[in-house]
Amino acid sequence: MKAKDRRLAELRRSIPEVSPEEALAMQKAGAALVDVRDTDEIAQGSPTGAHRLGRSYLELRVEEAVPDMDQPIVVMCAGGVRSLFAADALKNMGYTKVHSIAGGFSRWKNEGRPFEVPKMLDAEARERYARHILMPDVGEAGQLKLLNSKVLLIGAGGLGSPSSYYLAAAGVGTIGMVDHDVVDQSNLQRQILHREDTVGLPKVESARRALLALNSKLNFVAHETHLDSSNVEEIFSGYDVIVDGTDNLATRYLINDACVKMGLPNVHAAVYRFEGQLTVFWPEYGPQHGGCYRCMFPNPPPPEMAPSCAEAGVLGVMPGTLGLLQAVEVLKILLDIGEPLVGRMLHYDALGARFTELKIRTNPNCPYCREGAEFPGYEDYAQVCASTKS
Amino acid sequence: MTERFDDAQLTRYSRHFLLKGFGESEQAALRSARVLLIGLGGLGGVAALYLAAAGVGDLTVCDHDAVELSNLQRQIIYGDADLGTAKTEAARSRLEGLNPDVLVRTIDQRLNGDRLVDAIEHADLIVDASDNFETRYALNRTCFRVGKPLVYGAAIGTAGQAAVFVPGNGTGCLQCLFDPEQDDPERDCHSAGVFAPLTGIVGSIMAGEAIKVLTGFGTSLAEHLLTLDARDMRMRRTLRPREPGCPICGTGG
Ligand SMILES: [Zn+2]
């Protein structure tokens, strides 16, 4: 008798085997069905509702899917052999009720039990996004979500440069950018999306070249226009997340109002000299019920109080870090992982490399975001000078 | 100070000159600086872009890999057309395209022994963006032996950290933070996943720290360790531990 057969005989004594019919009944009663086959096998079909964890990373990923050690588990492979070894590994981790499906997926399918052909990444995408697929927080399903997502960035400057770059790299399928400026030499000290040979071109065109050079599969939508109340909803519609990287205060109010009205998450960042701030305005988000920009600043300051229109200095790398933090928040929202920065504001002091977090209060009487509010309408503010250009 | 900036440069760095405390002498310090950057992956690529954009005059980038498809999920300095090209070459053309004032030198091999000592002696500051502990310890050891400041950063999964080590300031070194006997091979980025923008955050912070050390502007992470978790966006700056008996930086050792 070979060692393999001896070991299998041992496993059959210690791991209870169930038929596909019994496994289905157990699944309906709350058991976790864990499919340990390889991705190319799963691409041919996998039981409906199964956790497709594979074998290689099973021990690393299983707790995410099945946190309760006493939840019954039925393990499936193609023919019922590998699932015995996998079931044994789960038992060794401390799972108390582990079963193996005799006959595996081939018998499951032959007996007409329910299965689906999951949407999968192709081989190239699996290689490209390998480092994401390895993360329990992302995985293949998360990567598919990103590829089907649409993100709109307002501003292709200091904040929009790194955020759009990393969103394109991370595999967000559609990226739109709104900007009506052209690339200037003074941008290149921090706006890494642009380059010497795109000086003078519209920023959205320079951005399109840079982002498609990084990821030629990206669907890039250029909006070379100034955002105003007449076009904001048309431009925003269809996007999942809005990223505010504008340097214009009037535009910031418009972005806020449209996001509140349309129920879109607004990933906000602003930089001033060596300091930056980041938060997510998203009144509709879950338990926090975070407020909107107008909860903090109900109206733009009067002209005599507004900051000077002159350009302010900015440490080159400063908007870079903030734009990257925005990209993180966008991906977290799209993937539904961690806690978005709703109701809290991250403040970054680059001079001291210090981050602090502040709670931000929701105004319960905010005319824009309070519950049941009738939308008060858009305001096209005249030029209100922003604190800075990023 | 060296010669003045021409009109194009005054325009290019105008947003620096508008900063209080950051004048022509700080910009000139960047222009005359020689930076050695080890590792052109997720951390090094973005750090190099921001150092070049900010006007570091002489930038040596060192990596012996070629661009692979799985790099492009986070290494924004490259693109589809660079697949198979040496990372140093692809980075050079990208950096020169961003700022032609920067002299980009490339080292297309793993540095060790005398060559590592040479390269470090010729630099004013070293950026450790490598992806393995062997290189990290060698850089730490040599920087302390030669007396050059070292900017350190690391990223894995959703967690990252950054610090600055300055020989002679008595605030410890990399080896006070980690024990080389116990480092965990699982923490090697080759085998683990990494959240795309996390490497960018750490890389951009490293560039900012390098700029602060080179110009004397602001307060660098010379005594602190910055740790961040992108998952819930928690950032912490803590005073670093230091081992009085550390064989690399300790005075008692
Ligand atoms: Zn509000």
PDB file of C-alpha atoms in Angstrom, chain A residues 49-244:
ATOM      1  CA  GLY A  49     -23.178  30.242  -2.479  1.00  0.00           C
ATOM      2  CA  ALA A  50     -19.873  28.385  -2.013  1.00  0.00           C
ATOM      3  CA  HIS A  51     -16.811  30.072  -0.506  1.00  0.00           C
ATOM      4  CA  ARG A  52     -14.214  29.714  -3.280  1.00  0.00           C
ATOM      5  CA  LEU A  53     -11.057  29.768  -1.209  1.00  0.00           C
ATOM      6  CA  GLY A  54      -8.761  27.488  -3.236  1.00  0.00           C
ATOM      7  CA  ARG A  55      -6.291  25.137  -1.580  1.00  0.00           C
ATOM      8  CA  SER A  56      -3.013  27.107  -1.584  1.00  0.00           C
ATOM      9  CA  TYR A  57      -4.219  29.889   0.714  1.00  0.00           C
ATOM     10  CA  LEU A  58      -7.006  27.995   2.448  1.00  0.00           C
ATOM     11  CA  GLU A  59      -5.610  28.282   5.971  1.00  0.00           C
ATOM     12  CA  LEU A  60      -4.809  31.978   5.479  1.00  0.00           C
ATOM     13  CA  ARG A  61      -8.239  32.899   4.131  1.00  0.00           C
ATOM     14  CA  VAL A  62     -10.712  30.617   5.825  1.00  0.00           C
ATOM     15  CA  GLU A  63     -11.156  32.605   9.042  1.00  0.00           C
ATOM     16  CA  GLU A  64     -12.310  35.613   7.051  1.00  0.00           C
ATOM     17  CA  ALA A  65     -15.069  33.473   5.495  1.00  0.00           C
ATOM     18  CA  VAL A  66     -15.871  31.262   8.489  1.00  0.00           C
ATOM     19  CA  PRO A  67     -15.005  33.084  11.724  1.00  0.00           C
ATOM     20  CA  ASP A  68     -16.901  30.651  13.985  1.00  0.00           C
ATOM     21  CA  MET A  69     -14.847  27.514  14.709  1.00  0.00           C
ATOM     22  CA  ASP A  70     -18.044  25.604  15.546  1.00  0.00           C
ATOM     23  CA  GLN A  71     -19.893  26.422  12.325  1.00  0.00           C
ATOM     24  CA  PRO A  72     -20.302  23.217  10.277  1.00  0.00           C
ATOM     25  CA  ILE A  73     -18.130  23.173   7.136  1.00  0.00           C
ATOM     26  CA  VAL A  74     -18.441  20.961   4.054  1.00  0.00           C
ATOM     27  CA  VAL A  75     -15.350  20.891   1.882  1.00  0.00           C
ATOM     28  CA  MET A  76     -15.532  20.243  -1.863  1.00  0.00           C
ATOM     29  CA  CYS A  77     -12.932  19.444  -4.500  1.00  0.00           C
ATOM     30  CA  ALA A  78     -13.302  17.879  -7.957  1.00  0.00           C
ATOM     31  CA  GLY A  79     -13.525  14.210  -7.004  1.00  0.00           C
ATOM     32  CA  GLY A  80     -13.541  14.009  -3.224  1.00  0.00           C
ATOM     33  CA  VAL A  81      -9.854  13.298  -2.503  1.00  0.00           C
ATOM     34  CA  ARG A  82      -8.204  16.708  -2.142  1.00  0.00           C
ATOM     35  CA  SER A  83     -11.173  17.776  -0.018  1.00  0.00           C
ATOM     36  CA  LEU A  84     -10.211  15.122   2.555  1.00  0.00           C
ATOM     37  CA  PHE A  85      -6.725  16.601   2.941  1.00  0.00           C
ATOM     38  CA  ALA A  86      -8.163  20.138   3.059  1.00  0.00           C
ATOM     39  CA  ALA A  87     -10.764  19.083   5.635  1.00  0.00           C
ATOM     40  CA  ASP A  88      -7.998  17.643   7.781  1.00  0.00           C
ATOM     41  CA  ALA A  89      -6.108  20.952   7.593  1.00  0.00           C
ATOM     42  CA  LEU A  90      -9.232  22.805   8.743  1.00  0.00           C
ATOM     43  CA  LYS A  91      -9.692  20.357  11.608  1.00  0.00           C
ATOM     44  CA  ASN A  92      -6.110  21.021  12.662  1.00  0.00           C
ATOM     45  CA  MET A  93      -6.851  24.747  12.684  1.00  0.00           C
ATOM     46  CA  GLY A  94      -9.556  24.107  15.254  1.00  0.00           C
ATOM     47  CA  TYR A  95     -12.742  23.792  13.216  1.00  0.00           C
ATOM     48  CA  THR A  96     -14.896  21.275  15.031  1.00  0.00           C
ATOM     49  CA  LYS A  97     -17.471  20.135  12.442  1.00  0.00           C
ATOM     50  CA  VAL A  98     -15.674  19.510   9.167  1.00  0.00           C
ATOM     51  CA  HIS A  99     -17.046  17.234   6.418  1.00  0.00           C
ATOM     52  CA  SER A 100     -15.901  16.240   2.947  1.00  0.00           C
ATOM     53  CA  ILE A 101     -18.195  15.838  -0.067  1.00  0.00           C
ATOM     54  CA  ALA A 102     -17.781  12.351  -1.539  1.00  0.00           C
ATOM     55  CA  GLY A 103     -17.453  12.487  -5.325  1.00  0.00           C
ATOM     56  CA  GLY A 104     -16.748  16.228  -5.302  1.00  0.00           C
ATOM     57  CA  PHE A 105     -18.025  18.696  -7.865  1.00  0.00           C
ATOM     58  CA  SER A 106     -18.350  16.144 -10.662  1.00  0.00           C
ATOM     59  CA  ARG A 107     -20.906  14.194  -8.655  1.00  0.00           C
ATOM     60  CA  TRP A 108     -22.572  17.429  -7.471  1.00  0.00           C
ATOM     61  CA  LYS A 109     -23.039  18.480 -11.090  1.00  0.00           C
ATOM     62  CA  ASN A 110     -24.134  15.013 -12.301  1.00  0.00           C
ATOM     63  CA  GLU A 111     -26.804  14.884  -9.632  1.00  0.00           C
ATOM     64  CA  GLY A 112     -28.136  18.237 -10.777  1.00  0.00           C
ATOM     65  CA  ARG A 113     -27.330  20.221  -7.627  1.00  0.00           C
ATOM     66  CA  PRO A 114     -27.310  24.015  -8.104  1.00  0.00           C
ATOM     67  CA  PHE A 115     -24.118  25.638  -9.353  1.00  0.00           C
ATOM     68  CA  GLU A 116     -23.111  28.819 -11.130  1.00  0.00           C
ATOM     69  CA  VAL A 117     -20.310  29.845 -13.457  1.00  0.00           C
ATOM     70  CA  PRO A 118     -18.684  32.701 -11.555  1.00  0.00           C
ATOM     71  CA  LYS A 119     -17.513  35.811 -13.370  1.00  0.00           C
ATOM     72  CA  MET A 120     -13.758  35.458 -13.352  1.00  0.00           C
ATOM     73  CA  LEU A 121     -10.712  37.496 -14.150  1.00  0.00           C
ATOM     74  CA  ASP A 122      -8.840  36.417 -17.260  1.00  0.00           C
ATOM     75  CA  ALA A 123      -5.286  35.125 -16.944  1.00  0.00           C
ATOM     76  CA  GLU A 124      -3.730  38.496 -17.742  1.00  0.00           C
ATOM     77  CA  ALA A 125      -5.788  40.337 -15.142  1.00  0.00           C
ATOM     78  CA  ARG A 126      -5.001  37.653 -12.578  1.00  0.00           C
ATOM     79  CA  GLU A 127      -1.305  38.273 -13.142  1.00  0.00           C
ATOM     80  CA  ARG A 128      -1.605  42.047 -13.227  1.00  0.00           C
ATOM     81  CA  TYR A 129      -3.595  42.234 -10.000  1.00  0.00           C
ATOM     82  CA  ALA A 130      -1.893  39.291  -8.296  1.00  0.00           C
ATOM     83  CA  ARG A 131      -0.868  41.351  -5.258  1.00  0.00           C
ATOM     84  CA  HIS A 132      -4.480  42.381  -4.704  1.00  0.00           C
ATOM     85  CA  ILE A 133      -5.846  38.892  -5.222  1.00  0.00           C
ATOM     86  CA  LEU A 134      -3.498  37.709  -2.459  1.00  0.00           C
ATOM     87  CA  MET A 135      -5.147  40.103  -0.014  1.00  0.00           C
ATOM     88  CA  PRO A 136      -8.113  38.648   1.885  1.00  0.00           C
ATOM     89  CA  ASP A 137      -9.688  42.127   1.793  1.00  0.00           C
ATOM     90  CA  VAL A 138      -9.648  42.261  -1.995  1.00  0.00           C
ATOM     91  CA  GLY A 139      -9.367  38.824  -3.584  1.00  0.00           C
ATOM     92  CA  GLU A 140     -10.669  37.927  -7.010  1.00  0.00           C
ATOM     93  CA  ALA A 141     -14.209  39.065  -6.219  1.00  0.00           C
ATOM     94  CA  GLY A 142     -12.968  42.450  -5.004  1.00  0.00           C
ATOM     95  CA  GLN A 143     -10.803  42.918  -8.060  1.00  0.00           C
ATOM     96  CA  LEU A 144     -13.812  42.185 -10.302  1.00  0.00           C
ATOM     97  CA  LYS A 145     -15.742  44.827  -8.367  1.00  0.00           C
ATOM     98  CA  LEU A 146     -13.001  47.391  -8.998  1.00  0.00           C
ATOM     99  CA  LEU A 147     -12.909  46.589 -12.708  1.00  0.00           C
ATOM    100  CA  ASN A 148     -16.645  47.270 -12.880  1.00  0.00           C
ATOM    101  CA  SER A 149     -16.422  50.524 -10.891  1.00  0.00           C
ATOM    102  CA  LYS A 150     -16.611  54.104 -12.123  1.00  0.00           C
ATOM    103  CA  VAL A 151     -14.863  56.940 -10.305  1.00  0.00           C
ATOM    104  CA  LEU A 152     -14.981  60.651 -11.181  1.00  0.00           C
ATOM    105  CA  LEU A 153     -12.163  62.981 -10.126  1.00  0.00           C
ATOM    106  CA  ILE A 154     -12.649  66.740 -10.081  1.00  0.00           C
ATOM    107  CA  GLY A 155      -9.282  68.346 -10.790  1.00  0.00           C
ATOM    108  CA  ALA A 156      -6.255  66.883 -12.558  1.00  0.00           C
ATOM    109  CA  GLY A 157      -3.748  68.738 -10.378  1.00  0.00           C
ATOM    110  CA  GLY A 158      -1.730  67.988  -7.285  1.00  0.00           C
ATOM    111  CA  LEU A 159      -4.385  65.809  -5.656  1.00  0.00           C
ATOM    112  CA  GLY A 160      -5.854  64.296  -8.824  1.00  0.00           C
ATOM    113  CA  SER A 161      -2.403  63.279 -10.130  1.00  0.00           C
ATOM    114  CA  PRO A 162      -1.605  60.569  -7.597  1.00  0.00           C
ATOM    115  CA  SER A 163      -5.199  59.562  -6.885  1.00  0.00           C
ATOM    116  CA  SER A 164      -6.018  58.928 -10.547  1.00  0.00           C
ATOM    117  CA  TYR A 165      -2.671  57.174 -11.076  1.00  0.00           C
ATOM    118  CA  TYR A 166      -3.243  54.723  -8.238  1.00  0.00           C
ATOM    119  CA  LEU A 167      -6.901  54.150  -9.035  1.00  0.00           C
ATOM    120  CA  ALA A 168      -5.917  53.282 -12.614  1.00  0.00           C
ATOM    121  CA  ALA A 169      -3.102  51.046 -11.360  1.00  0.00           C
ATOM    122  CA  ALA A 170      -5.390  49.340  -8.858  1.00  0.00           C
ATOM    123  CA  GLY A 171      -7.769  48.413 -11.660  1.00  0.00           C
ATOM    124  CA  VAL A 172     -10.726  50.777 -11.326  1.00  0.00           C
ATOM    125  CA  GLY A 173     -12.389  50.133 -14.702  1.00  0.00           C
ATOM    126  CA  THR A 174     -13.652  53.615 -15.555  1.00  0.00           C
ATOM    127  CA  ILE A 175     -12.040  56.881 -14.481  1.00  0.00           C
ATOM    128  CA  GLY A 176     -13.502  60.245 -15.409  1.00  0.00           C
ATOM    129  CA  MET A 177     -11.698  63.555 -14.878  1.00  0.00           C
ATOM    130  CA  VAL A 178     -13.071  67.085 -14.903  1.00  0.00           C
ATOM    131  CA  ASP A 179     -10.612  69.934 -15.508  1.00  0.00           C
ATOM    132  CA  HIS A 180     -10.541  72.897 -17.876  1.00  0.00           C
ATOM    133  CA  ASP A 181      -6.939  74.026 -17.282  1.00  0.00           C
ATOM    134  CA  VAL A 182      -3.863  73.439 -19.394  1.00  0.00           C
ATOM    135  CA  VAL A 183      -0.579  72.054 -18.058  1.00  0.00           C
ATOM    136  CA  ASP A 184       1.793  74.777 -16.888  1.00  0.00           C
ATOM    137  CA  GLN A 185       5.479  74.406 -16.101  1.00  0.00           C
ATOM    138  CA  SER A 186       4.837  75.443 -12.494  1.00  0.00           C
ATOM    139  CA  ASN A 187       2.592  72.365 -12.099  1.00  0.00           C
ATOM    140  CA  LEU A 188       5.452  69.928 -12.610  1.00  0.00           C
ATOM    141  CA  GLN A 189       6.917  70.515  -9.139  1.00  0.00           C
ATOM    142  CA  ARG A 190       4.114  68.272  -7.758  1.00  0.00           C
ATOM    143  CA  GLN A 191       1.657  67.157 -10.472  1.00  0.00           C
ATOM    144  CA  ILE A 192       3.358  63.923 -11.463  1.00  0.00           C
ATOM    145  CA  LEU A 193       0.654  63.026 -13.965  1.00  0.00           C
ATOM    146  CA  HIS A 194       1.984  65.680 -16.332  1.00  0.00           C
ATOM    147  CA  ARG A 195       5.382  66.074 -17.940  1.00  0.00           C
ATOM    148  CA  GLU A 196       7.635  68.450 -19.779  1.00  0.00           C
ATOM    149  CA  ASP A 197       6.267  67.437 -23.186  1.00  0.00           C
ATOM    150  CA  THR A 198       2.609  67.926 -22.222  1.00  0.00           C
ATOM    151  CA  VAL A 199       3.073  71.524 -21.041  1.00  0.00           C
ATOM    152  CA  GLY A 200       0.442  73.576 -22.878  1.00  0.00           C
ATOM    153  CA  LEU A 201      -1.949  70.653 -23.432  1.00  0.00           C
ATOM    154  CA  PRO A 202      -5.298  70.412 -21.654  1.00  0.00           C
ATOM    155  CA  LYS A 203      -4.740  68.672 -18.329  1.00  0.00           C
ATOM    156  CA  VAL A 204      -7.362  66.037 -19.076  1.00  0.00           C
ATOM    157  CA  GLU A 205      -5.536  65.150 -22.306  1.00  0.00           C
ATOM    158  CA  SER A 206      -2.185  64.969 -20.503  1.00  0.00           C
ATOM    159  CA  ALA A 207      -3.877  62.819 -17.840  1.00  0.00           C
ATOM    160  CA  ARG A 208      -5.413  60.545 -20.473  1.00  0.00           C
ATOM    161  CA  ARG A 209      -1.975  59.880 -21.995  1.00  0.00           C
ATOM    162  CA  ALA A 210      -0.349  59.150 -18.644  1.00  0.00           C
ATOM    163  CA  LEU A 211      -3.104  56.881 -17.351  1.00  0.00           C
ATOM    164  CA  LEU A 212      -3.489  54.881 -20.570  1.00  0.00           C
ATOM    165  CA  ALA A 213       0.297  54.457 -20.730  1.00  0.00           C
ATOM    166  CA  LEU A 214       0.116  52.899 -17.277  1.00  0.00           C
ATOM    167  CA  ASN A 215      -2.944  50.736 -17.962  1.00  0.00           C
ATOM    168  CA  SER A 216      -4.107  50.499 -21.556  1.00  0.00           C
ATOM    169  CA  LYS A 217      -7.291  48.636 -20.540  1.00  0.00           C
ATOM    170  CA  LEU A 218      -8.563  51.643 -18.589  1.00  0.00           C
ATOM    171  CA  ASN A 219     -11.729  53.348 -19.823  1.00  0.00           C
ATOM    172  CA  PHE A 220     -10.860  57.046 -19.430  1.00  0.00           C
ATOM    173  CA  VAL A 221     -13.512  59.738 -19.792  1.00  0.00           C
ATOM    174  CA  ALA A 222     -12.274  63.315 -20.211  1.00  0.00           C
ATOM    175  CA  HIS A 223     -14.585  66.145 -19.178  1.00  0.00           C
ATOM    176  CA  GLU A 224     -12.733  69.229 -20.393  1.00  0.00           C
ATOM    177  CA  THR A 225     -15.142  71.704 -18.943  1.00  0.00           C
ATOM    178  CA  HIS A 226     -15.893  73.923 -15.990  1.00  0.00           C
ATOM    179  CA  LEU A 227     -18.321  72.327 -13.563  1.00  0.00           C
ATOM    180  CA  ASP A 228     -21.486  74.376 -12.995  1.00  0.00           C
ATOM    181  CA  SER A 229     -25.064  73.826 -11.906  1.00  0.00           C
ATOM    182  CA  SER A 230     -26.203  73.179 -15.464  1.00  0.00           C
ATOM    183  CA  ASN A 231     -23.863  70.266 -16.151  1.00  0.00           C
ATOM    184  CA  VAL A 232     -23.001  68.820 -12.739  1.00  0.00           C
ATOM    185  CA  GLU A 233     -25.713  66.163 -12.533  1.00  0.00           C
ATOM    186  CA  GLU A 234     -25.250  65.026 -16.100  1.00  0.00           C
ATOM    187  CA  ILE A 235     -21.499  64.659 -15.529  1.00  0.00           C
ATOM    188  CA  PHE A 236     -21.848  62.940 -12.130  1.00  0.00           C
ATOM    189  CA  SER A 237     -24.514  60.446 -13.163  1.00  0.00           C
ATOM    190  CA  GLY A 238     -23.300  56.900 -13.617  1.00  0.00           C
ATOM    191  CA  TYR A 239     -20.288  57.281 -11.309  1.00  0.00           C
ATOM    192  CA  ASP A 240     -20.005  55.351  -8.038  1.00  0.00           C
ATOM    193  CA  VAL A 241     -17.726  57.764  -6.153  1.00  0.00           C
ATOM    194  CA  ILE A 242     -16.822  61.445  -6.594  1.00  0.00           C
ATOM    195  CA  VAL A 243     -13.315  62.628  -5.650  1.00  0.00           C
ATOM    196  CA  ASP A 244     -13.019  66.318  -4.808  1.00  0.00           C
TER     197      ASP A 244
END
